[in-house]
Each structure stands twice: as structure tokens, then as C-alpha cells.
PDB file of N, CA and C in Angstrom:
ATOM      1  N   MET A   1     -24.616  14.520  16.879  1.00 60.00           N
ATOM      2  CA  MET A   1     -24.508  13.182  17.139  1.00 60.00           C
ATOM      3  C   MET A   1     -23.289  12.537  16.167  1.00 60.00           C
ATOM      4  N   ASP A   2     -23.364  13.014  14.953  1.00 81.00           N
ATOM      5  CA  ASP A   2     -22.425  12.554  13.958  1.00 81.00           C
ATOM      6  C   ASP A   2     -21.000  12.878  14.349  1.00 81.00           C
ATOM      7  N   LYS A   3     -20.822  14.146  14.900  1.00 87.00           N
ATOM      8  CA  LYS A   3     -19.523  14.568  15.106  1.00 87.00           C
ATOM      9  C   LYS A   3     -18.969  13.696  16.393  1.00 87.00           C
ATOM     10  N   LYS A   4     -19.809  13.372  17.311  1.00 88.00           N
ATOM     11  CA  LYS A   4     -19.360  12.469  18.449  1.00 88.00           C
ATOM     12  C   LYS A   4     -18.765  11.136  17.816  1.00 88.00           C
ATOM     13  N   ASN A   5     -19.555  10.608  16.788  1.00 90.00           N
ATOM     14  CA  ASN A   5     -19.164   9.366  16.229  1.00 90.00           C
ATOM     15  C   ASN A   5     -17.864   9.408  15.513  1.00 90.00           C
ATOM     16  N   ALA A   6     -17.699  10.652  14.791  1.00 90.00           N
ATOM     17  CA  ALA A   6     -16.561  10.820  14.059  1.00 90.00           C
ATOM     18  C   ALA A   6     -15.255  10.998  15.092  1.00 90.00           C
ATOM     19  N   MET A   7     -15.582  11.601  16.187  1.00 92.00           N
ATOM     20  CA  MET A   7     -14.464  11.819  17.138  1.00 92.00           C
ATOM     21  C   MET A   7     -14.074  10.391  17.741  1.00 92.00           C
ATOM     22  N   ARG A   8     -15.102   9.585  17.942  1.00 92.00           N
ATOM     23  CA  ARG A   8     -14.855   8.330  18.510  1.00 92.00           C
ATOM     24  C   ARG A   8     -14.042   7.393  17.643  1.00 92.00           C
ATOM     25  N   ALA A   9     -14.469   7.513  16.234  1.00 93.00           N
ATOM     26  CA  ALA A   9     -13.816   6.633  15.189  1.00 93.00           C
ATOM     27  C   ALA A   9     -12.336   7.248  15.063  1.00 93.00           C
ATOM     28  N   GLY A  10     -12.097   8.469  15.160  1.00 92.00           N
ATOM     29  CA  GLY A  10     -10.794   9.034  15.053  1.00 92.00           C
ATOM     30  C   GLY A  10      -9.848   8.661  16.292  1.00 92.00           C
ATOM     31  N   ALA A  11     -10.504   8.667  17.382  1.00 94.00           N
ATOM     32  CA  ALA A  11      -9.742   8.181  18.581  1.00 94.00           C
ATOM     33  C   ALA A  11      -9.369   6.865  18.486  1.00 94.00           C
ATOM     34  N   VAL A  12     -10.291   5.857  18.052  1.00 94.00           N
ATOM     35  CA  VAL A  12      -9.975   4.592  18.021  1.00 94.00           C
ATOM     36  C   VAL A  12      -8.953   4.247  16.841  1.00 94.00           C
ATOM     37  N   ALA A  13      -9.001   4.998  15.740  1.00 94.00           N
ATOM     38  CA  ALA A  13      -8.034   4.824  14.684  1.00 94.00           C
ATOM     39  C   ALA A  13      -6.547   5.160  15.125  1.00 94.00           C
ATOM     40  N   ALA A  14      -6.513   6.340  15.796  1.00 94.00           N
ATOM     41  CA  ALA A  14      -5.250   6.948  16.382  1.00 94.00           C
ATOM     42  C   ALA A  14      -4.701   5.955  17.484  1.00 94.00           C
ATOM     43  N   GLY A  15      -5.553   5.432  18.280  1.00 93.00           N
ATOM     44  CA  GLY A  15      -5.157   4.465  19.373  1.00 93.00           C
ATOM     45  C   GLY A  15      -4.573   3.231  18.737  1.00 93.00           C
ATOM     46  N   THR A  16      -5.332   2.740  17.801  1.00 93.00           N
ATOM     47  CA  THR A  16      -4.884   1.495  17.188  1.00 93.00           C
ATOM     48  C   THR A  16      -3.538   1.599  16.521  1.00 93.00           C
ATOM     49  N   THR A  17      -3.367   2.789  15.655  1.00 92.00           N
ATOM     50  CA  THR A  17      -2.156   3.086  15.106  1.00 92.00           C
ATOM     51  C   THR A  17      -0.913   3.323  16.017  1.00 92.00           C
ATOM     52  N   LEU A  18      -1.169   3.920  17.194  1.00 91.00           N
ATOM     53  CA  LEU A  18      -0.182   4.013  18.159  1.00 91.00           C
ATOM     54  C   LEU A  18       0.312   2.747  18.812  1.00 91.00           C
ATOM     55  N   MET A  19      -0.694   1.935  18.980  1.00 89.00           N
ATOM     56  CA  MET A  19      -0.499   0.633  19.642  1.00 89.00           C
ATOM     57  C   MET A  19       0.430  -0.268  18.611  1.00 89.00           C
ATOM     58  N   MET A  20       0.008  -0.266  17.426  1.00 86.00           N
ATOM     59  CA  MET A  20       0.743  -1.013  16.284  1.00 86.00           C
ATOM     60  C   MET A  20       2.202  -0.487  16.338  1.00 86.00           C
ATOM     61  N   LEU A  21       2.393   0.792  16.379  1.00 84.00           N
ATOM     62  CA  LEU A  21       3.732   1.298  16.295  1.00 84.00           C
ATOM     63  C   LEU A  21       4.547   1.054  17.540  1.00 84.00           C
ATOM     64  N   LEU A  22       3.992   0.907  18.691  1.00 83.00           N
ATOM     65  CA  LEU A  22       4.601   0.570  19.809  1.00 83.00           C
ATOM     66  C   LEU A  22       4.942  -0.898  19.889  1.00 83.00           C
ATOM     67  N   MET A  23       4.161  -1.790  19.328  1.00 80.00           N
ATOM     68  CA  MET A  23       4.389  -3.239  19.479  1.00 80.00           C
ATOM     69  C   MET A  23       5.301  -3.688  18.432  1.00 80.00           C
ATOM     70  N   THR A  24       5.536  -2.926  17.355  1.00 75.00           N
ATOM     71  CA  THR A  24       6.570  -3.447  16.324  1.00 75.00           C
ATOM     72  C   THR A  24       7.897  -3.031  16.918  1.00 75.00           C
ATOM     73  N   SER A  25       8.898  -3.695  16.502  1.00 68.00           N
ATOM     74  CA  SER A  25      10.278  -3.299  16.922  1.00 68.00           C
ATOM     75  C   SER A  25      11.121  -3.422  15.672  1.00 68.00           C
ATOM     76  N   PRO A  26      11.549  -2.372  15.119  1.00 68.00           N
ATOM     77  CA  PRO A  26      12.431  -2.293  13.890  1.00 68.00           C
ATOM     78  C   PRO A  26      13.811  -2.862  14.290  1.00 68.00           C
ATOM     79  N   ALA A  27      14.228  -2.762  15.523  1.00 65.00           N
ATOM     80  CA  ALA A  27      15.639  -3.309  15.926  1.00 65.00           C
ATOM     81  C   ALA A  27      15.629  -4.783  15.615  1.00 65.00           C
ATOM     82  N   LEU A  28      14.589  -5.492  15.671  1.00 66.00           N
ATOM     83  CA  LEU A  28      14.590  -6.951  15.433  1.00 66.00           C
ATOM     84  C   LEU A  28      14.988  -7.290  14.050  1.00 66.00           C
ATOM     85  N   ALA A  29      14.835  -6.333  13.111  1.00 68.00           N
ATOM     86  CA  ALA A  29      15.226  -6.459  11.693  1.00 68.00           C
ATOM     87  C   ALA A  29      16.686  -6.552  11.485  1.00 68.00           C
ATOM     88  N   LEU A  30      17.441  -6.038  12.435  1.00 71.00           N
ATOM     89  CA  LEU A  30      18.827  -6.023  12.358  1.00 71.00           C
ATOM     90  C   LEU A  30      19.589  -7.261  12.832  1.00 71.00           C
ATOM     91  N   THR A  31      18.764  -8.145  13.537  1.00 74.00           N
ATOM     92  CA  THR A  31      19.502  -9.276  13.934  1.00 74.00           C
ATOM     93  C   THR A  31      19.286 -10.426  12.747  1.00 74.00           C
ATOM     94  N   ARG A  32      20.316 -11.096  12.579  1.00 76.00           N
ATOM     95  CA  ARG A  32      20.239 -12.115  11.444  1.00 76.00           C
ATOM     96  C   ARG A  32      19.842 -13.468  12.080  1.00 76.00           C
ATOM     97  N   ASP A  33      19.019 -14.142  11.297  1.00 75.00           N
ATOM     98  CA  ASP A  33      18.514 -15.534  11.678  1.00 75.00           C
ATOM     99  C   ASP A  33      19.457 -16.508  11.038  1.00 75.00           C
ATOM    100  N   ASP A  34      19.424 -17.693  11.600  1.00 80.00           N
ATOM    101  CA  ASP A  34      20.145 -18.828  11.004  1.00 80.00           C
ATOM    102  C   ASP A  34      19.719 -19.152   9.609  1.00 80.00           C
ATOM    103  N   GLY A  35      20.577 -19.337   8.668  1.00 79.00           N
ATOM    104  CA  GLY A  35      20.206 -19.545   7.268  1.00 79.00           C
ATOM    105  C   GLY A  35      19.825 -18.310   6.525  1.00 79.00           C
ATOM    106  N   ASP A  36      19.908 -17.223   7.100  1.00 79.00           N
ATOM    107  CA  ASP A  36      19.476 -15.957   6.478  1.00 79.00           C
ATOM    108  C   ASP A  36      20.643 -15.677   5.391  1.00 79.00           C
ATOM    109  N   ASP A  37      20.240 -15.382   4.275  1.00 82.00           N
ATOM    110  CA  ASP A  37      21.098 -15.111   3.021  1.00 82.00           C
ATOM    111  C   ASP A  37      20.579 -13.972   2.338  1.00 82.00           C
ATOM    112  N   PRO A  38      20.792 -12.787   2.765  1.00 80.00           N
ATOM    113  CA  PRO A  38      20.277 -11.587   2.023  1.00 80.00           C
ATOM    114  C   PRO A  38      20.944 -11.445   0.642  1.00 80.00           C
ATOM    115  N   GLY A  39      20.232 -10.926  -0.360  1.00 84.00           N
ATOM    116  CA  GLY A  39      20.836 -10.544  -1.631  1.00 84.00           C
ATOM    117  C   GLY A  39      21.407  -9.228  -1.574  1.00 84.00           C
ATOM    118  N   THR A  40      21.762  -8.808  -2.723  1.00 90.00           N
ATOM    119  CA  THR A  40      22.414  -7.417  -2.758  1.00 90.00           C
ATOM    120  C   THR A  40      21.163  -6.447  -2.726  1.00 90.00           C
ATOM    121  N   GLY A  41      21.499  -5.259  -2.261  1.00 90.00           N
ATOM    122  CA  GLY A  41      20.559  -4.166  -2.085  1.00 90.00           C
ATOM    123  C   GLY A  41      20.201  -3.568  -3.445  1.00 90.00           C
ATOM    124  N   LEU A  42      19.030  -2.786  -3.419  1.00 91.00           N
ATOM    125  CA  LEU A  42      18.552  -2.165  -4.506  1.00 91.00           C
ATOM    126  C   LEU A  42      19.073  -0.601  -4.663  1.00 91.00           C
ATOM    127  N   SER A  43      19.418  -0.350  -5.807  1.00 95.00           N
ATOM    128  CA  SER A  43      19.888   1.039  -6.033  1.00 95.00           C
ATOM    129  C   SER A  43      18.581   2.033  -5.973  1.00 95.00           C
ATOM    130  N   ALA A  44      18.872   3.325  -5.952  1.00 95.00           N
ATOM    131  CA  ALA A  44      17.742   4.219  -5.884  1.00 95.00           C
ATOM    132  C   ALA A  44      16.891   4.136  -7.251  1.00 95.00           C
ATOM    133  N   ILE A  45      17.569   3.884  -8.261  1.00 96.00           N
ATOM    134  CA  ILE A  45      16.717   3.828  -9.496  1.00 96.00           C
ATOM    135  C   ILE A  45      15.967   2.489  -9.577  1.00 96.00           C
ATOM    136  N   ASP A  46      16.480   1.396  -9.043  1.00 95.00           N
ATOM    137  CA  ASP A  46      15.638   0.188  -8.938  1.00 95.00           C
ATOM    138  C   ASP A  46      14.587   0.273  -8.036  1.00 95.00           C
ATOM    139  N   THR A  47      14.700   1.014  -6.859  1.00 95.00           N
ATOM    140  CA  THR A  47      13.605   1.202  -5.916  1.00 95.00           C
ATOM    141  C   THR A  47      12.567   1.998  -6.479  1.00 95.00           C
ATOM    142  N   ILE A  48      12.881   3.132  -7.025  1.00 96.00           N
ATOM    143  CA  ILE A  48      11.921   3.950  -7.781  1.00 96.00           C
ATOM    144  C   ILE A  48      11.209   3.124  -8.885  1.00 96.00           C
ATOM    145  N   GLY A  49      11.853   2.596  -9.662  1.00 95.00           N
ATOM    146  CA  GLY A  49      11.228   1.728 -10.662  1.00 95.00           C
ATOM    147  C   GLY A  49      10.246   0.651 -10.189  1.00 95.00           C
ATOM    148  N   LEU A  50      10.765   0.021  -9.065  1.00 95.00           N
ATOM    149  CA  LEU A  50       9.874  -1.108  -8.639  1.00 95.00           C
ATOM    150  C   LEU A  50       8.647  -0.718  -7.818  1.00 95.00           C
ATOM    151  N   PHE A  51       8.833   0.436  -7.005  1.00 96.00           N
ATOM    152  CA  PHE A  51       7.767   0.839  -6.155  1.00 96.00           C
ATOM    153  C   PHE A  51       6.969   2.009  -6.583  1.00 96.00           C
ATOM    154  N   VAL A  52       7.383   2.733  -7.592  1.00 96.00           N
ATOM    155  CA  VAL A  52       6.714   3.807  -8.137  1.00 96.00           C
ATOM    156  C   VAL A  52       6.111   3.640  -9.614  1.00 96.00           C
ATOM    157  N   VAL A  53       7.206   3.391 -10.445  1.00 97.00           N
ATOM    158  CA  VAL A  53       6.932   3.271 -12.019  1.00 97.00           C
ATOM    159  C   VAL A  53       6.183   2.061 -12.194  1.00 97.00           C
ATOM    160  N   ALA A  54       6.454   0.794 -11.685  1.00 97.00           N
ATOM    161  CA  ALA A  54       5.861  -0.362 -11.946  1.00 97.00           C
ATOM    162  C   ALA A  54       4.307  -0.429 -11.587  1.00 97.00           C
ATOM    163  N   PRO A  55       3.903   0.140 -10.365  1.00 96.00           N
ATOM    164  CA  PRO A  55       2.476   0.286 -10.083  1.00 96.00           C
ATOM    165  C   PRO A  55       1.724   1.098 -10.914  1.00 96.00           C
ATOM    166  N   ILE A  56       2.372   2.222 -11.350  1.00 97.00           N
ATOM    167  CA  ILE A  56       1.705   3.144 -12.269  1.00 97.00           C
ATOM    168  C   ILE A  56       1.496   2.568 -13.537  1.00 97.00           C
ATOM    169  N   VAL A  57       2.363   1.814 -14.037  1.00 98.00           N
ATOM    170  CA  VAL A  57       2.324   1.167 -15.340  1.00 98.00           C
ATOM    171  C   VAL A  57       1.215   0.112 -15.337  1.00 98.00           C
ATOM    172  N   LEU A  58       1.271  -0.665 -14.302  1.00 97.00           N
ATOM    173  CA  LEU A  58       0.225  -1.791 -14.093  1.00 97.00           C
ATOM    174  C   LEU A  58      -1.088  -1.204 -14.005  1.00 97.00           C
ATOM    175  N   PHE A  59      -1.360   0.042 -13.271  1.00 97.00           N
ATOM    176  CA  PHE A  59      -2.570   0.519 -13.265  1.00 97.00           C
ATOM    177  C   PHE A  59      -2.970   1.094 -14.610  1.00 97.00           C
ATOM    178  N   GLY A  60      -2.190   1.639 -15.326  1.00 97.00           N
ATOM    179  CA  GLY A  60      -2.389   2.157 -16.692  1.00 97.00           C
ATOM    180  C   GLY A  60      -2.874   0.858 -17.609  1.00 97.00           C
ATOM    181  N   VAL A  61      -2.103  -0.129 -17.464  1.00 97.00           N
ATOM    182  CA  VAL A  61      -2.480  -1.303 -18.354  1.00 97.00           C
ATOM    183  C   VAL A  61      -3.793  -1.966 -17.875  1.00 97.00           C
ATOM    184  N   ILE A  62      -4.095  -2.009 -16.660  1.00 96.00           N
ATOM    185  CA  ILE A  62      -5.540  -2.533 -16.348  1.00 96.00           C
ATOM    186  C   ILE A  62      -6.551  -1.534 -16.740  1.00 96.00           C
ATOM    187  N   THR A  63      -6.303  -0.175 -16.527  1.00 95.00           N
ATOM    188  CA  THR A  63      -7.258   0.745 -16.940  1.00 95.00           C
ATOM    189  C   THR A  63      -7.538   0.748 -18.404  1.00 95.00           C
ATOM    190  N   GLY A  64      -6.483   0.527 -19.226  1.00 93.00           N
ATOM    191  CA  GLY A  64      -6.667   0.484 -20.713  1.00 93.00           C
ATOM    192  C   GLY A  64      -7.388  -0.853 -21.140  1.00 93.00           C
ATOM    193  N   LEU A  65      -7.092  -1.917 -20.446  1.00 93.00           N
ATOM    194  CA  LEU A  65      -7.826  -3.194 -20.866  1.00 93.00           C
ATOM    195  C   LEU A  65      -9.298  -3.042 -20.580  1.00 93.00           C
ATOM    196  N   VAL A  66      -9.681  -2.434 -19.332  1.00 92.00           N
ATOM    197  CA  VAL A  66     -10.944  -2.188 -19.021  1.00 92.00           C
ATOM    198  C   VAL A  66     -11.714  -1.277 -19.921  1.00 92.00           C
ATOM    199  N   MET A  67     -11.052  -0.234 -20.314  1.00 91.00           N
ATOM    200  CA  MET A  67     -11.681   0.728 -21.380  1.00 91.00           C
ATOM    201  C   MET A  67     -11.858   0.060 -22.697  1.00 91.00           C
ATOM    202  N   VAL A  68     -10.955  -0.732 -23.227  1.00 89.00           N
ATOM    203  CA  VAL A  68     -10.984  -1.291 -24.478  1.00 89.00           C
ATOM    204  C   VAL A  68     -12.040  -2.415 -24.522  1.00 89.00           C
ATOM    205  N   LEU A  69     -11.948  -3.202 -23.553  1.00 88.00           N
ATOM    206  CA  LEU A  69     -12.935  -4.402 -23.489  1.00 88.00           C
ATOM    207  C   LEU A  69     -14.238  -4.158 -22.844  1.00 88.00           C
ATOM    208  N   ASP A  70     -14.626  -2.832 -22.670  1.00 86.00           N
ATOM    209  CA  ASP A  70     -15.882  -2.451 -22.106  1.00 86.00           C
ATOM    210  C   ASP A  70     -16.883  -2.688 -23.177  1.00 86.00           C
ATOM    211  N   LYS A  71     -17.970  -3.480 -22.820  1.00 75.00           N
ATOM    212  CA  LYS A  71     -18.996  -3.924 -23.769  1.00 75.00           C
ATOM    213  C   LYS A  71     -20.218  -3.070 -23.618  1.00 75.00           C
ATOM    214  N   SER A  72     -20.280  -2.198 -22.587  1.00 76.00           N
ATOM    215  CA  SER A  72     -21.630  -1.405 -22.495  1.00 76.00           C
ATOM    216  C   SER A  72     -21.693  -0.367 -23.547  1.00 76.00           C
ATOM    217  N   LYS A  73     -22.924   0.042 -23.887  1.00 70.00           N
ATOM    218  CA  LYS A  73     -23.129   0.915 -24.898  1.00 70.00           C
ATOM    219  C   LYS A  73     -22.818   2.333 -24.380  1.00 70.00           C
ATOM    220  N   LYS A  74     -22.295   3.141 -25.228  1.00 67.00           N
ATOM    221  CA  LYS A  74     -21.945   4.467 -24.845  1.00 67.00           C
ATOM    222  C   LYS A  74     -23.423   5.454 -24.968  1.00 67.00           C
ATOM    223  N   GLN A  75     -23.629   6.162 -24.004  1.00 63.00           N
ATOM    224  CA  GLN A  75     -24.754   7.072 -24.181  1.00 63.00           C
ATOM    225  C   GLN A  75     -24.354   8.460 -24.647  1.00 63.00           C
ATOM    226  N   VAL A  76     -25.055   9.070 -25.565  1.00 59.00           N
ATOM    227  CA  VAL A  76     -24.642  10.375 -26.035  1.00 59.00           C
ATOM    228  C   VAL A  76     -25.611  11.378 -25.620  1.00 59.00           C
TER     229      VAL A  76
END
């Protein structure tokens, strides 16, 4: 019975993903709107820093703060 539910959930997830992909149109991103003033593009280094390094650093800072500020008693 569980396998049937898993298959159903997988089918629903796949169908939803497919419909979302079909409904979006990346070609619309190429048309400019009135008043649109895009800035300069990001270089490869900027992109990697912004979308890879910055989240990892932020995760590390949050993890470090949680570990340092943890008030619970350590069990040995």
C-alpha cells in the first residue's frame, strides 16, 4: 500500500513540475519593458561569490553563533 502512495506522490510531483515548466516562458525575459534599466552583468567570479561562497559563509556564521551561544548542558 505504501508503494502505491509513493508512486502517486511521484506522479503528482512530476506532473506539477512538468506543468510549471510548460507554463513559464523564458522568451518573455528577452522583451524589454518600458522604464527597464538593467545594470551591468555579473562576471563569473562575482556570480560564484554571490551564489556559492556567500551562502556557505552565512551558513557557517549562523552555525558558529548557534554553537557558541548554546546554553544547554553538555552530557558526557
